[in-house]
């Protein structure tokens, strides 16, 4: 805050000892923070697994002392732990993992805001936190709404993460080597948004001409134009993190493309189209997903490999099927761990080189 001298965090742990003890007493430890094999009542926290939870700052409440704030180096280590250990955990459902990670990343951003951290080191923490958040949300899949992770809260936290990071960039102190990549992620996550496009177009030309932003602008243009063939070709070339960012728009883009096909091919007697064509056009994960997409929109099938476009049969009810996005997202990890993908410099991802982008309009 202007005119207010901020402290520098000194807490060496992912969760301050005082908070661990308090949450032990109040039985507020998450099961992912409990010492393995612990049978005590109340359960004991594992200092290597407990992570500071988010606590909303209250009006009139004193600022936390330095020993309750984690410095940037500890915050970055915390993010790496959340990406490398918690997000990869096989002991909890993905929705439960997402709910835990989102809360702890929110606490990371708050700790950073409450102390005097340099913009360059703050940006590194915020970038890693946002990348982890995007990846965890993308992993939820179509059944997330039935779990403990609230989709509206998840979206709000992603937008808050972008806001914190982009404000850090805007302060001008750098360098920020990954800024082009994360400005591109911002546009991809907000695909079709006039405001997001306006903000990106106001960035310096040196940023806008970097491959990650050129690619994001190309995807946004194809999305706005309704050019499904170009859009899904571009989506298949995206590295992992951009694919995570854009995943929330894939089902809507597929529905719009299917609606266009229905308008173009539907006849009173019905016209058939190979499902294999739709798999290739919409980057679907096989014939079964194509069948499910067609049937969810009222289109009958002719056997197992063709869809029939009958006039008046196409319908849109509720949200479009979420799909699995294995080819468009999951496959792009290419054997890396989530932590490696989150921390990787964009230049190290093989698909991100100058000259690798299709020309506009192809």
mmCIF file of C-alpha atoms in Angstrom:
data_model
loop_
_atom_site.group_PDB
_atom_site.id
_atom_site.type_symbol
_atom_site.label_atom_id
_atom_site.label_comp_id
_atom_site.label_asym_id
_atom_site.label_seq_id
_atom_site.Cartn_x
_atom_site.Cartn_y
_atom_site.Cartn_z
ATOM 1 C CA UNK A 1 0.000 0.000 0.000
ATOM 2 C CA UNK A 2 1.241 3.545 -0.733
ATOM 3 C CA UNK A 3 2.941 5.127 2.253
ATOM 4 C CA UNK A 4 3.037 1.849 4.152
ATOM 5 C CA UNK A 5 6.336 0.085 4.745
ATOM 6 C CA UNK A 6 5.942 -3.629 4.200
ATOM 7 C CA UNK A 7 7.949 -6.286 6.046
ATOM 8 C CA UNK A 8 10.041 -9.048 4.510
ATOM 9 C CA UNK A 9 8.844 -12.551 5.256
ATOM 10 C CA UNK A 10 11.069 -14.794 7.378
ATOM 11 C CA UNK A 11 8.978 -17.987 7.821
ATOM 12 C CA UNK A 12 11.117 -20.924 6.624
ATOM 13 C CA UNK A 13 8.251 -23.437 6.349
ATOM 14 C CA UNK A 14 5.371 -23.931 3.951
ATOM 15 C CA UNK A 15 3.074 -23.450 6.943
ATOM 16 C CA UNK A 16 4.046 -21.398 10.024
ATOM 17 C CA UNK A 17 4.441 -23.508 13.153
ATOM 18 C CA UNK A 18 1.826 -21.441 15.002
ATOM 19 C CA UNK A 19 -0.780 -22.119 12.332
ATOM 20 C CA UNK A 20 0.037 -25.844 12.271
ATOM 21 C CA UNK A 21 -0.462 -26.050 16.036
ATOM 22 C CA UNK A 22 -3.699 -24.054 15.914
ATOM 23 C CA UNK A 23 -5.192 -26.127 13.125
ATOM 24 C CA UNK A 24 -4.178 -29.322 14.925
ATOM 25 C CA UNK A 25 -6.081 -28.156 18.033
ATOM 26 C CA UNK A 26 -9.098 -27.077 15.984
ATOM 27 C CA UNK A 27 -9.057 -30.267 13.846
ATOM 28 C CA UNK A 28 -8.771 -28.222 10.662
ATOM 29 C CA UNK A 29 -5.928 -30.118 9.044
ATOM 30 C CA UNK A 30 -6.595 -31.365 5.549
ATOM 31 C CA UNK A 31 -5.909 -35.054 5.176
ATOM 32 C CA UNK A 32 -3.196 -34.243 2.645
ATOM 33 C CA UNK A 33 -1.341 -32.438 5.458
ATOM 34 C CA UNK A 34 -1.509 -35.177 8.090
ATOM 35 C CA UNK A 35 1.608 -37.196 8.838
ATOM 36 C CA UNK A 36 1.445 -40.537 6.961
ATOM 37 C CA UNK A 37 0.234 -43.363 9.177
ATOM 38 C CA UNK A 38 -0.727 -40.967 11.966
ATOM 39 C CA UNK A 39 -3.417 -42.450 14.228
ATOM 40 C CA UNK A 40 -3.360 -39.773 16.920
ATOM 41 C CA UNK A 41 -6.460 -37.905 17.951
ATOM 42 C CA UNK A 42 -6.390 -35.102 17.015
ATOM 43 C CA UNK A 43 -4.226 -35.861 13.964
ATOM 44 C CA UNK A 44 -0.743 -34.355 13.850
ATOM 45 C CA UNK A 45 0.475 -32.173 10.997
ATOM 46 C CA UNK A 46 3.468 -33.216 8.960
ATOM 47 C CA UNK A 47 5.693 -30.090 8.671
ATOM 48 C CA UNK A 48 6.812 -31.339 5.253
ATOM 49 C CA UNK A 49 3.220 -31.584 3.993
ATOM 50 C CA UNK A 50 1.281 -28.844 5.782
ATOM 51 C CA UNK A 51 0.725 -25.722 3.679
ATOM 52 C CA UNK A 52 -0.521 -22.373 4.948
ATOM 53 C CA UNK A 53 -4.237 -21.980 4.268
ATOM 54 C CA UNK A 54 -5.892 -18.834 2.987
ATOM 55 C CA UNK A 55 -7.309 -16.489 5.616
ATOM 56 C CA UNK A 56 -9.160 -13.418 4.425
ATOM 57 C CA UNK A 57 -7.632 -10.179 5.778
ATOM 58 C CA UNK A 58 -10.138 -8.539 8.108
ATOM 59 C CA UNK A 59 -10.616 -4.795 8.555
ATOM 60 C CA UNK A 60 -8.814 -3.595 11.663
ATOM 61 C CA UNK A 61 -6.870 -6.823 12.011
ATOM 62 C CA UNK A 62 -3.112 -6.265 12.471
ATOM 63 C CA UNK A 63 -0.804 -7.302 9.670
ATOM 64 C CA UNK A 64 0.903 -10.654 10.213
ATOM 65 C CA UNK A 65 4.441 -10.375 11.597
ATOM 66 C CA UNK A 66 7.402 -11.328 9.362
ATOM 67 C CA UNK A 67 7.699 -14.773 10.970
ATOM 68 C CA UNK A 68 4.183 -15.576 9.713
ATOM 69 C CA UNK A 69 4.997 -14.585 6.130
ATOM 70 C CA UNK A 70 6.926 -16.832 3.770
ATOM 71 C CA UNK A 71 9.605 -15.091 1.680
ATOM 72 C CA UNK A 72 9.545 -15.512 -2.126
ATOM 73 C CA UNK A 73 12.025 -18.413 -2.071
ATOM 74 C CA UNK A 74 9.796 -20.381 0.329
ATOM 75 C CA UNK A 75 6.676 -19.423 -1.634
ATOM 76 C CA UNK A 76 8.260 -20.756 -4.816
ATOM 77 C CA UNK A 77 9.232 -23.977 -3.052
ATOM 78 C CA UNK A 78 5.632 -24.233 -1.806
ATOM 79 C CA UNK A 79 4.279 -23.880 -5.334
ATOM 80 C CA UNK A 80 6.696 -26.524 -6.576
ATOM 81 C CA UNK A 81 5.537 -28.846 -3.798
ATOM 82 C CA UNK A 82 1.881 -28.285 -4.708
ATOM 83 C CA UNK A 83 2.620 -28.992 -8.387
ATOM 84 C CA UNK A 84 5.005 -31.878 -7.875
ATOM 85 C CA UNK A 85 3.508 -33.710 -4.902
ATOM 86 C CA UNK A 86 -0.073 -32.661 -4.212
ATOM 87 C CA UNK A 87 -1.332 -32.279 -7.783
ATOM 88 C CA UNK A 88 0.160 -35.664 -8.682
ATOM 89 C CA UNK A 89 -1.321 -37.351 -5.594
ATOM 90 C CA UNK A 90 -3.115 -40.638 -6.202
ATOM 91 C CA UNK A 91 -4.589 -40.604 -2.676
ATOM 92 C CA UNK A 92 -7.323 -38.047 -3.398
ATOM 93 C CA UNK A 93 -9.833 -37.281 -6.137
ATOM 94 C CA UNK A 94 -8.811 -34.573 -8.583
ATOM 95 C CA UNK A 95 -11.630 -32.296 -7.441
ATOM 96 C CA UNK A 96 -10.438 -32.556 -3.824
ATOM 97 C CA UNK A 97 -6.863 -31.906 -4.921
ATOM 98 C CA UNK A 98 -7.981 -28.884 -6.939
ATOM 99 C CA UNK A 99 -9.898 -27.429 -3.992
ATOM 100 C CA UNK A 100 -6.841 -27.815 -1.736
ATOM 101 C CA UNK A 101 -4.365 -26.428 -4.272
ATOM 102 C CA UNK A 102 -6.555 -23.435 -5.155
ATOM 103 C CA UNK A 103 -6.835 -22.412 -1.497
ATOM 104 C CA UNK A 104 -3.104 -22.784 -0.831
ATOM 105 C CA UNK A 105 -2.156 -20.865 -3.970
ATOM 106 C CA UNK A 106 -4.485 -18.098 -2.874
ATOM 107 C CA UNK A 107 -2.529 -17.945 0.397
ATOM 108 C CA UNK A 108 0.708 -17.789 -1.611
ATOM 109 C CA UNK A 109 -0.529 -14.705 -3.470
ATOM 110 C CA UNK A 110 -1.638 -13.080 -0.214
ATOM 111 C CA UNK A 111 1.733 -13.670 1.490
ATOM 112 C CA UNK A 112 3.425 -12.094 -1.504
ATOM 113 C CA UNK A 113 1.124 -9.051 -1.421
ATOM 114 C CA UNK A 114 1.731 -8.458 2.294
ATOM 115 C CA UNK A 115 5.512 -8.149 2.082
ATOM 116 C CA UNK A 116 8.183 -6.145 0.344
ATOM 117 C CA UNK A 117 9.205 -8.439 -2.502
ATOM 118 C CA UNK A 118 10.945 -7.342 -5.683
ATOM 119 C CA UNK A 119 8.844 -7.431 -8.833
ATOM 120 C CA UNK A 120 11.174 -9.861 -10.622
ATOM 121 C CA UNK A 121 11.126 -12.477 -7.853
ATOM 122 C CA UNK A 122 7.402 -11.887 -7.236
ATOM 123 C CA UNK A 123 6.681 -12.517 -10.922
ATOM 124 C CA UNK A 124 8.486 -15.866 -10.801
ATOM 125 C CA UNK A 125 6.292 -16.992 -7.888
ATOM 126 C CA UNK A 126 3.091 -15.694 -9.483
ATOM 127 C CA UNK A 127 3.932 -17.347 -12.811
ATOM 128 C CA UNK A 128 4.541 -20.727 -11.185
ATOM 129 C CA UNK A 129 1.378 -20.401 -9.071
ATOM 130 C CA UNK A 130 -0.771 -19.488 -12.073
ATOM 131 C CA UNK A 131 0.686 -22.269 -14.218
ATOM 132 C CA UNK A 132 -0.039 -24.786 -11.447
ATOM 133 C CA UNK A 133 -3.583 -23.481 -11.088
ATOM 134 C CA UNK A 134 -4.274 -23.732 -14.831
ATOM 135 C CA UNK A 135 -2.933 -27.284 -14.958
ATOM 136 C CA UNK A 136 -4.869 -28.462 -11.898
ATOM 137 C CA UNK A 137 -8.132 -26.968 -13.187
ATOM 138 C CA UNK A 138 -7.585 -28.518 -16.627
ATOM 139 C CA UNK A 139 -7.127 -31.944 -15.011
ATOM 140 C CA UNK A 140 -10.539 -31.875 -13.369
ATOM 141 C CA UNK A 141 -12.376 -33.196 -16.416
ATOM 142 C CA UNK A 142 -16.124 -33.384 -17.068
ATOM 143 C CA UNK A 143 -17.149 -34.614 -13.591
ATOM 144 C CA UNK A 144 -15.671 -31.685 -11.675
ATOM 145 C CA UNK A 145 -19.049 -30.078 -10.974
ATOM 146 C CA UNK A 146 -19.968 -33.005 -8.738
ATOM 147 C CA UNK A 147 -16.860 -32.669 -6.593
ATOM 148 C CA UNK A 148 -15.840 -30.217 -3.874
ATOM 149 C CA UNK A 149 -14.242 -27.826 -6.386
ATOM 150 C CA UNK A 150 -16.629 -24.988 -7.247
ATOM 151 C CA UNK A 151 -16.229 -24.153 -10.984
ATOM 152 C CA UNK A 152 -17.204 -20.512 -10.393
ATOM 153 C CA UNK A 153 -14.614 -20.157 -7.603
ATOM 154 C CA UNK A 154 -11.983 -21.849 -9.763
ATOM 155 C CA UNK A 155 -12.606 -19.414 -12.607
ATOM 156 C CA UNK A 156 -12.495 -16.453 -10.217
ATOM 157 C CA UNK A 157 -9.180 -17.637 -8.776
ATOM 158 C CA UNK A 158 -7.632 -18.086 -12.215
ATOM 159 C CA UNK A 159 -8.698 -14.556 -13.159
ATOM 160 C CA UNK A 160 -7.332 -13.247 -9.848
ATOM 161 C CA UNK A 161 -4.052 -15.019 -10.585
ATOM 162 C CA UNK A 162 -3.847 -13.353 -13.983
ATOM 163 C CA UNK A 163 -4.681 -9.995 -12.409
ATOM 164 C CA UNK A 164 -1.917 -10.248 -9.796
ATOM 165 C CA UNK A 165 0.673 -11.306 -12.353
ATOM 166 C CA UNK A 166 -0.252 -8.732 -14.999
ATOM 167 C CA UNK A 167 -0.197 -5.928 -12.401
ATOM 168 C CA UNK A 168 3.291 -7.086 -11.445
ATOM 169 C CA UNK A 169 4.337 -6.912 -15.106
ATOM 170 C CA UNK A 170 2.742 -3.466 -15.473
ATOM 171 C CA UNK A 171 4.900 -2.001 -12.714
ATOM 172 C CA UNK A 172 7.722 -2.182 -15.240
ATOM 173 C CA UNK A 173 10.528 -3.630 -13.121
ATOM 174 C CA UNK A 174 11.969 -6.717 -14.731
ATOM 175 C CA UNK A 175 13.204 -8.556 -16.570
ATOM 176 C CA UNK A 176 10.298 -10.977 -16.971
ATOM 177 C CA UNK A 177 11.446 -13.644 -19.463
ATOM 178 C CA UNK A 178 8.136 -15.495 -19.366
ATOM 179 C CA UNK A 179 5.890 -12.465 -19.821
ATOM 180 C CA UNK A 180 5.093 -13.154 -23.513
ATOM 181 C CA UNK A 181 4.029 -16.689 -22.620
ATOM 182 C CA UNK A 182 1.786 -15.613 -19.752
ATOM 183 C CA UNK A 183 0.237 -12.725 -21.664
ATOM 184 C CA UNK A 184 -0.593 -15.349 -24.290
ATOM 185 C CA UNK A 185 -2.125 -17.593 -21.614
ATOM 186 C CA UNK A 186 -4.270 -14.651 -20.498
ATOM 187 C CA UNK A 187 -5.701 -14.232 -24.000
ATOM 188 C CA UNK A 188 -6.238 -17.967 -24.470
ATOM 189 C CA UNK A 189 -8.053 -18.300 -21.150
ATOM 190 C CA UNK A 190 -10.266 -15.347 -22.114
ATOM 191 C CA UNK A 191 -10.732 -16.431 -25.732
ATOM 192 C CA UNK A 192 -13.285 -14.279 -27.549
ATOM 193 C CA UNK A 193 -13.229 -11.518 -24.907
ATOM 194 C CA UNK A 194 -13.100 -8.071 -26.480
ATOM 195 C CA UNK A 195 -11.591 -6.600 -23.312
ATOM 196 C CA UNK A 196 -8.833 -9.230 -23.123
ATOM 197 C CA UNK A 197 -7.970 -8.711 -26.792
ATOM 198 C CA UNK A 198 -7.884 -4.939 -26.293
ATOM 199 C CA UNK A 199 -5.496 -5.287 -23.345
ATOM 200 C CA UNK A 200 -3.188 -7.578 -25.292
ATOM 201 C CA UNK A 201 -3.172 -5.297 -28.337
ATOM 202 C CA UNK A 202 -2.097 -2.415 -26.069
ATOM 203 C CA UNK A 203 1.068 -4.279 -25.058
ATOM 204 C CA UNK A 204 4.371 -3.079 -26.558
ATOM 205 C CA UNK A 205 5.020 -4.305 -30.098
ATOM 206 C CA UNK A 206 8.125 -6.187 -28.923
ATOM 207 C CA UNK A 207 5.875 -8.363 -26.753
ATOM 208 C CA UNK A 208 3.090 -8.804 -29.293
ATOM 209 C CA UNK A 209 5.509 -10.132 -31.909
ATOM 210 C CA UNK A 210 6.873 -12.887 -29.645
ATOM 211 C CA UNK A 211 5.809 -16.395 -30.750
ATOM 212 C CA UNK A 212 3.565 -17.157 -27.726
ATOM 213 C CA UNK A 213 1.479 -14.010 -28.241
ATOM 214 C CA UNK A 214 1.403 -14.344 -32.033
ATOM 215 C CA UNK A 215 0.094 -17.857 -31.593
ATOM 216 C CA UNK A 216 -2.527 -16.795 -29.034
ATOM 217 C CA UNK A 217 -3.694 -13.988 -31.318
ATOM 218 C CA UNK A 218 -4.014 -16.462 -34.198
ATOM 219 C CA UNK A 219 -6.110 -18.813 -32.045
ATOM 220 C CA UNK A 220 -8.309 -15.925 -30.906
ATOM 221 C CA UNK A 221 -8.855 -14.809 -34.506
ATOM 222 C CA UNK A 222 -9.855 -18.303 -35.631
ATOM 223 C CA UNK A 223 -12.211 -18.597 -32.659
ATOM 224 C CA UNK A 224 -13.888 -15.277 -33.445
ATOM 225 C CA UNK A 225 -14.227 -16.129 -37.132
ATOM 226 C CA UNK A 226 -15.777 -19.522 -36.390
ATOM 227 C CA UNK A 227 -13.066 -21.150 -38.521
ATOM 228 C CA UNK A 228 -13.138 -24.584 -36.879
ATOM 229 C CA UNK A 229 -10.619 -26.182 -39.229
ATOM 230 C CA UNK A 230 -8.001 -23.527 -38.531
ATOM 231 C CA UNK A 231 -8.866 -23.274 -34.838
ATOM 232 C CA UNK A 232 -8.407 -26.959 -34.087
ATOM 233 C CA UNK A 233 -5.265 -27.178 -36.231
ATOM 234 C CA UNK A 234 -3.804 -24.389 -34.116
ATOM 235 C CA UNK A 235 -4.968 -25.966 -30.852
ATOM 236 C CA UNK A 236 -3.119 -29.159 -31.742
ATOM 237 C CA UNK A 237 0.144 -27.206 -32.058
ATOM 238 C CA UNK A 238 -0.118 -25.527 -28.636
ATOM 239 C CA UNK A 239 2.291 -26.584 -25.863
ATOM 240 C CA UNK A 240 0.913 -27.970 -22.624
ATOM 241 C CA UNK A 241 0.240 -24.836 -20.560
ATOM 242 C CA UNK A 242 -1.493 -22.910 -23.383
ATOM 243 C CA UNK A 243 -3.596 -26.025 -23.971
ATOM 244 C CA UNK A 244 -4.612 -26.010 -20.301
ATOM 245 C CA UNK A 245 -5.555 -22.334 -20.560
ATOM 246 C CA UNK A 246 -7.747 -22.765 -23.637
ATOM 247 C CA UNK A 247 -9.380 -26.066 -22.624
ATOM 248 C CA UNK A 248 -12.408 -24.321 -21.079
ATOM 249 C CA UNK A 249 -13.396 -23.079 -24.568
ATOM 250 C CA UNK A 250 -12.979 -26.343 -26.481
ATOM 251 C CA UNK A 251 -16.433 -27.799 -25.847
ATOM 252 C CA UNK A 252 -18.155 -24.569 -26.905
ATOM 253 C CA UNK A 253 -16.030 -24.340 -30.057
ATOM 254 C CA UNK A 254 -16.951 -27.932 -30.926
ATOM 255 C CA UNK A 255 -20.639 -27.212 -30.408
ATOM 256 C CA UNK A 256 -20.456 -24.162 -32.653
ATOM 257 C CA UNK A 257 -18.657 -26.177 -35.327
ATOM 258 C CA UNK A 258 -21.236 -28.971 -35.123
ATOM 259 C CA UNK A 259 -24.043 -26.416 -35.438
ATOM 260 C CA UNK A 260 -22.430 -25.069 -38.601
ATOM 261 C CA UNK A 261 -22.148 -28.578 -40.017
ATOM 262 C CA UNK A 262 -25.812 -29.214 -39.203
ATOM 263 C CA UNK A 263 -26.871 -26.040 -41.015
ATOM 264 C CA UNK A 264 -24.735 -26.929 -44.022
ATOM 265 C CA UNK A 265 -25.530 -30.648 -44.396
ATOM 266 C CA UNK A 266 -29.028 -31.200 -42.975
ATOM 267 C CA UNK A 267 -31.683 -32.257 -45.476
ATOM 268 C CA UNK A 268 -35.259 -33.547 -45.109
ATOM 269 C CA UNK A 269 -34.130 -37.085 -46.001
ATOM 270 C CA UNK A 270 -30.867 -36.908 -44.120
ATOM 271 C CA UNK A 271 -27.271 -36.700 -45.291
ATOM 272 C CA UNK A 272 -24.528 -38.783 -43.715
ATOM 273 C CA UNK A 273 -21.007 -37.780 -42.806
ATOM 274 C CA UNK A 274 -18.177 -40.047 -41.601
ATOM 275 C CA UNK A 275 -17.504 -39.668 -37.898
ATOM 276 C CA UNK A 276 -13.812 -39.968 -38.735
ATOM 277 C CA UNK A 277 -14.090 -36.625 -40.522
ATOM 278 C CA UNK A 278 -15.445 -35.041 -37.327
ATOM 279 C CA UNK A 279 -12.717 -36.657 -35.230
ATOM 280 C CA UNK A 280 -10.078 -35.035 -37.432
ATOM 281 C CA UNK A 281 -11.860 -31.691 -37.784
ATOM 282 C CA UNK A 282 -12.610 -31.214 -34.080
ATOM 283 C CA UNK A 283 -9.543 -32.989 -32.629
ATOM 284 C CA UNK A 284 -11.737 -35.495 -30.784
ATOM 285 C CA UNK A 285 -10.392 -38.473 -28.851
ATOM 286 C CA UNK A 286 -11.787 -41.157 -31.149
ATOM 287 C CA UNK A 287 -15.082 -42.294 -32.647
ATOM 288 C CA UNK A 288 -16.782 -42.816 -29.276
ATOM 289 C CA UNK A 289 -16.384 -39.152 -28.370
ATOM 290 C CA UNK A 290 -17.716 -38.169 -31.809
ATOM 291 C CA UNK A 291 -20.743 -40.429 -31.292
ATOM 292 C CA UNK A 292 -21.417 -38.923 -27.866
ATOM 293 C CA UNK A 293 -21.118 -35.379 -29.232
ATOM 294 C CA UNK A 294 -23.600 -36.052 -32.043
ATOM 295 C CA UNK A 295 -26.129 -37.858 -29.852
ATOM 296 C CA UNK A 296 -25.942 -35.112 -27.214
ATOM 297 C CA UNK A 297 -27.174 -32.737 -29.922
ATOM 298 C CA UNK A 298 -29.976 -34.959 -31.213
ATOM 299 C CA UNK A 299 -28.221 -36.239 -34.329
ATOM 300 C CA UNK A 300 -28.880 -39.928 -35.143
ATOM 301 C CA UNK A 301 -26.107 -42.322 -36.098
ATOM 302 C CA UNK A 302 -25.935 -44.625 -39.103
ATOM 303 C CA UNK A 303 -24.068 -47.574 -37.651
ATOM 304 C CA UNK A 304 -20.967 -46.808 -35.601
ATOM 305 C CA UNK A 305 -19.021 -44.708 -38.071
ATOM 306 C CA UNK A 306 -21.445 -42.197 -39.643
ATOM 307 C CA UNK A 307 -23.737 -39.434 -38.414
ATOM 308 C CA UNK A 308 -26.991 -38.464 -40.114
ATOM 309 C CA UNK A 309 -27.815 -34.790 -40.518
ATOM 310 C CA UNK A 310 -31.607 -34.615 -40.587
ATOM 311 C CA UNK A 311 -33.253 -31.231 -40.862
ATOM 312 C CA UNK A 312 -34.771 -30.145 -37.546
ATOM 313 C CA UNK A 313 -32.987 -32.765 -35.453
ATOM 314 C CA UNK A 314 -30.048 -30.693 -34.199
ATOM 315 C CA UNK A 315 -30.696 -29.357 -30.672
ATOM 316 C CA UNK A 316 -28.698 -27.632 -27.945
ATOM 317 C CA UNK A 317 -29.701 -28.449 -24.373
ATOM 318 C CA UNK A 318 -27.635 -27.358 -21.396
ATOM 319 C CA UNK A 319 -23.863 -27.193 -21.516
ATOM 320 C CA UNK A 320 -22.025 -28.993 -24.318
ATOM 321 C CA UNK A 321 -20.286 -32.291 -23.447
ATOM 322 C CA UNK A 322 -16.957 -31.482 -21.808
ATOM 323 C CA UNK A 323 -14.966 -34.199 -23.579
ATOM 324 C CA UNK A 324 -11.700 -35.666 -22.370
ATOM 325 C CA UNK A 325 -9.178 -33.530 -24.315
ATOM 326 C CA UNK A 326 -6.521 -36.239 -24.033
ATOM 327 C CA UNK A 327 -5.024 -35.385 -27.403
ATOM 328 C CA UNK A 328 -5.438 -31.613 -27.047
ATOM 329 C CA UNK A 329 -4.106 -31.367 -23.489
ATOM 330 C CA UNK A 330 -2.925 -34.446 -21.578
ATOM 331 C CA UNK A 331 -0.747 -35.886 -24.356
ATOM 332 C CA UNK A 332 1.333 -32.700 -24.429
ATOM 333 C CA UNK A 333 3.001 -33.407 -21.116
ATOM 334 C CA UNK A 334 5.170 -35.767 -23.194
ATOM 335 C CA UNK A 335 6.490 -37.695 -20.215
ATOM 336 C CA UNK A 336 7.240 -34.642 -18.066
ATOM 337 C CA UNK A 337 5.950 -34.275 -14.538
ATOM 338 C CA UNK A 338 3.494 -31.490 -13.814
ATOM 339 C CA UNK A 339 6.177 -29.663 -11.830
ATOM 340 C CA UNK A 340 8.522 -29.773 -14.831
ATOM 341 C CA UNK A 341 5.796 -28.408 -17.109
ATOM 342 C CA UNK A 342 4.920 -25.631 -14.664
ATOM 343 C CA UNK A 343 8.510 -24.499 -14.157
ATOM 344 C CA UNK A 344 9.687 -24.910 -17.760
ATOM 345 C CA UNK A 345 10.654 -21.801 -19.649
ATOM 346 C CA UNK A 346 8.398 -21.366 -22.667
ATOM 347 C CA UNK A 347 11.438 -21.343 -24.972
ATOM 348 C CA UNK A 348 12.247 -24.887 -23.861
ATOM 349 C CA UNK A 349 8.940 -26.237 -25.118
ATOM 350 C CA UNK A 350 9.704 -27.565 -28.557
ATOM 351 C CA UNK A 351 6.625 -26.197 -30.323
ATOM 352 C CA UNK A 352 7.427 -22.572 -29.478
ATOM 353 C CA UNK A 353 9.934 -21.349 -32.036
ATOM 354 C CA UNK A 354 9.854 -18.376 -34.402
ATOM 355 C CA UNK A 355 8.570 -19.401 -37.801
ATOM 356 C CA UNK A 356 6.594 -22.352 -36.443
ATOM 357 C CA UNK A 357 3.243 -20.568 -36.662
ATOM 358 C CA UNK A 358 0.883 -21.033 -39.618
ATOM 359 C CA UNK A 359 0.365 -17.960 -41.732
ATOM 360 C CA UNK A 360 -2.791 -16.004 -40.968
ATOM 361 C CA UNK A 361 -5.765 -17.246 -42.953
ATOM 362 C CA UNK A 362 -4.447 -20.731 -43.773
#
